[in-house]
Short mmCIF file of C-alpha atoms in Angstrom, two decimals:
data_model
loop_
_atom_site.label_atom_id
_atom_site.label_comp_id
_atom_site.label_asym_id
_atom_site.label_seq_id
_atom_site.Cartn_x
_atom_site.Cartn_y
_atom_site.Cartn_z
CA GLY V 1 -8.64 -19.01 -2.52
CA LYS V 2 -6.48 -16.74 -4.63
CA THR V 3 -6.45 -13.01 -5.26
CA VAL V 4 -6.04 -11.76 -8.82
CA GLY V 5 -5.47 -8.17 -9.89
CA ALA V 6 -6.45 -7.26 -13.45
CA ALA V 7 -5.47 -4.25 -15.56
CA ALA V 8 -7.79 -2.66 -18.10
CA THR V 9 -4.75 -1.68 -20.19
CA ALA V 10 -1.15 -2.82 -19.80
CA GLU V 11 0.15 0.70 -20.48
CA SER V 12 -1.45 2.29 -17.41
CA GLY V 13 0.90 0.67 -14.89
CA ALA V 14 -2.05 0.27 -12.52
CA LEU V 15 -4.51 -2.50 -11.80
CA SER V 16 -8.20 -1.79 -12.29
CA GLU V 17 -9.94 -4.71 -10.60
CA LEU V 18 -9.28 -7.15 -7.77
CA TRP V 19 -10.92 -10.57 -7.77
CA LEU V 20 -11.16 -13.36 -5.21
CA ILE V 21 -11.18 -16.80 -6.79
CA SER V 22 -12.29 -19.72 -4.62
CA ALA V 23 -10.75 -23.20 -4.76
CA GLY V 24 -13.82 -24.26 -6.76
CA GLY V 25 -13.27 -21.51 -9.34
CA ALA V 26 -16.01 -19.10 -8.28
CA ARG V 27 -14.98 -15.46 -8.90
CA ARG V 28 -16.03 -12.37 -6.95
CA ARG V 29 -14.79 -8.83 -7.58
CA ILE V 30 -13.89 -7.14 -4.28
CA SER V 31 -12.40 -3.85 -5.53
CA ARG V 32 -12.12 -1.54 -8.49
CA GLY V 33 -8.90 0.38 -9.11
CA PRO V 34 -6.78 2.04 -9.80
CA PHE V 35 -4.22 0.55 -7.43
CA VAL V 36 -0.55 -0.33 -7.92
CA GLY V 37 -0.07 -3.07 -5.35
CA TYR V 38 -1.77 -4.93 -2.53
CA SER V 39 -0.93 -7.01 0.52
CA TRP V 40 -3.11 -9.26 2.67
CA SER V 41 -2.76 -8.98 6.44
CA PRO V 42 -1.20 -12.04 8.12
CA LEU V 43 -4.63 -13.17 9.38
CA GLY V 44 -6.19 -12.76 5.93
CA ASP V 45 -8.95 -10.52 7.25
CA LYS V 46 -7.77 -7.23 5.70
CA LEU V 47 -6.20 -6.18 2.44
CA ALA V 48 -4.05 -3.07 1.95
CA LEU V 49 -4.33 -1.55 -1.53
CA ILE V 50 -1.69 1.04 -2.49
CA VAL V 51 -3.56 3.63 -4.54
CA PRO V 52 -2.25 6.55 -6.64
CA SER V 53 -4.05 9.71 -5.58
CA GLN V 54 -4.81 10.89 -9.15
CA THR V 55 -3.31 14.32 -8.39
CA GLY V 56 -0.43 13.76 -10.81
CA ASP V 57 2.28 14.60 -8.25
CA GLY V 58 3.26 11.08 -7.16
CA ARG V 59 1.08 10.96 -4.06
CA HIS V 60 -0.27 7.59 -2.99
CA TYR V 61 -2.30 6.38 -0.04
CA VAL V 62 -3.31 3.03 1.40
CA ARG V 63 -6.92 1.87 1.29
CA VAL V 64 -7.69 -1.04 3.62
CA ILE V 65 -10.65 -3.26 2.77
CA ASP V 66 -12.07 -6.45 4.22
CA GLY V 67 -12.56 -9.69 2.30
CA SER V 68 -15.93 -8.55 0.95
CA GLY V 69 -14.48 -5.29 -0.39
CA GLU V 70 -15.85 -2.96 2.29
CA GLU V 71 -13.52 -0.05 2.97
CA LEU V 72 -12.30 -0.06 6.57
CA CYS V 73 -9.98 2.97 6.47
CA ALA V 74 -7.42 4.89 4.45
CA SER V 75 -4.05 6.41 5.26
CA GLU V 76 -2.97 9.98 4.68
CA ALA V 77 -1.12 10.63 1.41
CA PHE V 78 2.60 9.99 0.97
CA VAL V 79 5.08 9.96 -1.92
CA PRO V 80 6.69 6.49 -2.10
CA SER V 81 10.50 6.22 -1.96
CA PRO V 82 12.33 4.68 -4.95
CA ASP V 83 12.83 1.40 -3.03
CA PHE V 84 9.17 1.27 -2.00
CA ARG V 85 8.25 1.84 -5.67
CA LEU V 86 10.41 -1.20 -6.51
CA TRP V 87 8.47 -3.27 -3.94
CA LEU V 88 5.24 -2.05 -5.58
CA ALA V 89 6.44 -2.98 -9.07
CA PHE V 90 6.98 -6.57 -7.91
CA PHE V 91 4.53 -6.70 -4.98
CA ASP V 92 3.22 -10.13 -5.97
CA GLN V 93 6.71 -11.57 -5.47
CA TYR V 94 8.12 -9.35 -2.72
CA SER V 95 5.05 -9.66 -0.50
CA GLN V 96 5.93 -13.35 -0.03
CA SER V 97 9.24 -12.52 1.67
CA HIS V 98 9.10 -8.79 2.59
CA SER V 99 6.04 -8.09 4.74
CA LEU V 100 4.61 -4.59 5.12
CA TRP V 101 2.33 -5.93 7.90
CA ASP V 102 3.27 -6.68 11.50
CA ALA V 103 2.39 -10.19 12.75
CA ALA V 104 -0.85 -9.00 14.39
CA GLY V 105 -2.10 -7.31 11.21
CA GLU V 106 -2.45 -3.98 13.01
CA THR V 107 0.41 -1.90 11.57
CA LEU V 108 1.85 -1.33 8.09
CA LEU V 109 5.32 0.00 7.21
CA LEU V 110 5.44 2.49 4.35
CA ALA V 111 8.43 4.42 3.00
CA GLY V 112 8.76 7.78 1.32
CA ARG V 113 7.84 11.34 2.19
CA ARG V 114 4.77 12.65 3.90
CA VAL V 115 3.12 15.23 1.68
CA ASP V 116 3.48 17.95 4.33
CA ASP V 117 7.27 17.24 4.55
CA SER V 118 7.96 17.86 0.89
CA VAL V 119 10.01 21.07 0.81
CA HIS V 120 11.19 21.72 -2.75
CA SER V 121 14.94 21.10 -3.04
CA SER V 122 15.57 24.59 -4.45
CA LEU V 123 14.38 26.01 -1.11
CA GLY V 124 16.88 24.09 0.99
CA ASP V 125 18.04 20.60 1.75
CA PRO V 126 15.59 17.95 0.60
CA VAL V 127 13.85 16.21 3.48
CA GLY V 128 14.76 12.71 2.33
CA ASP V 129 12.78 9.51 2.58
CA LYS V 130 11.66 7.99 5.85
CA VAL V 131 10.08 4.75 7.00
CA TYR V 132 6.65 5.30 8.56
CA ALA V 133 4.47 3.04 10.67
CA TRP V 134 0.73 3.35 10.11
CA ARG V 135 -1.53 1.81 12.72
CA VAL V 136 -4.33 0.65 10.44
CA GLY V 137 -7.41 2.62 11.41
CA ARG V 138 -9.42 5.72 10.69
CA ASN V 139 -7.64 9.05 11.30
CA GLN V 140 -4.37 7.35 12.29
CA PRO V 141 -1.26 9.37 11.31
CA LEU V 142 1.87 8.10 9.60
CA GLU V 143 4.47 7.98 12.38
CA MET V 144 8.15 8.19 11.52
CA VAL V 145 10.19 5.12 12.49
CA ALA V 146 13.58 6.13 11.00
CA PRO V 147 15.17 7.76 7.98
CA GLY V 148 15.33 5.17 5.21
CA LEU V 149 14.21 4.01 1.80
CA THR V 150 12.11 1.04 2.87
CA GLY V 151 11.23 -1.12 5.87
CA PHE V 152 9.69 -4.53 6.47
CA PHE V 153 8.52 -6.63 9.38
CA SER V 154 10.33 -9.90 10.07
CA ARG V 155 8.42 -13.07 9.17
CA SER V 156 9.83 -14.97 12.15
#
C-alpha cells in the first residue's frame, strides 16, 4: 500500500491527515495532524510523525504510531536545525535516500537543539545544533551523538 498525507489548506505548511491506501484502492485514515513530515520504520511496523508543538516557538516532537494509528510513544521537544527543516520540507523525497531510522527500526536520528539547551544568544555563545539519537520508546531521552546540522543512518 501507499501512505498519503493531506493538507486542509496549502498555506499552513503542515499536513492534517494521513491515509493508508491499499493496492485495491481502499482508504483508511490512520492519523490527524498537524504534522510536517513522516517516515516509516524499515520493517514498516511503525511510523514517525514530526509534529509542531503548537507553542509558536519552533518546538517539534516525534509521535510514533503503528499501522492502525495507535500512538506508541512520543519524543521530548526539540527545535529542528535548518538542515533538518530542509529534510522535513522534502521528506517524501529525502526519506527514500536519507534514513532517520536505524536498520532495526529502534532508533531515530534528529537534529537541532533540545529545548532545555536553548540559551538565548544575548546571554552568551549560542549552543549550536546537535545530532541526537532517540531510542523509540516511552520516556526515552534524546541523546547527543555529535555537534552537527543533520544525521542519517546508512542504507547499506
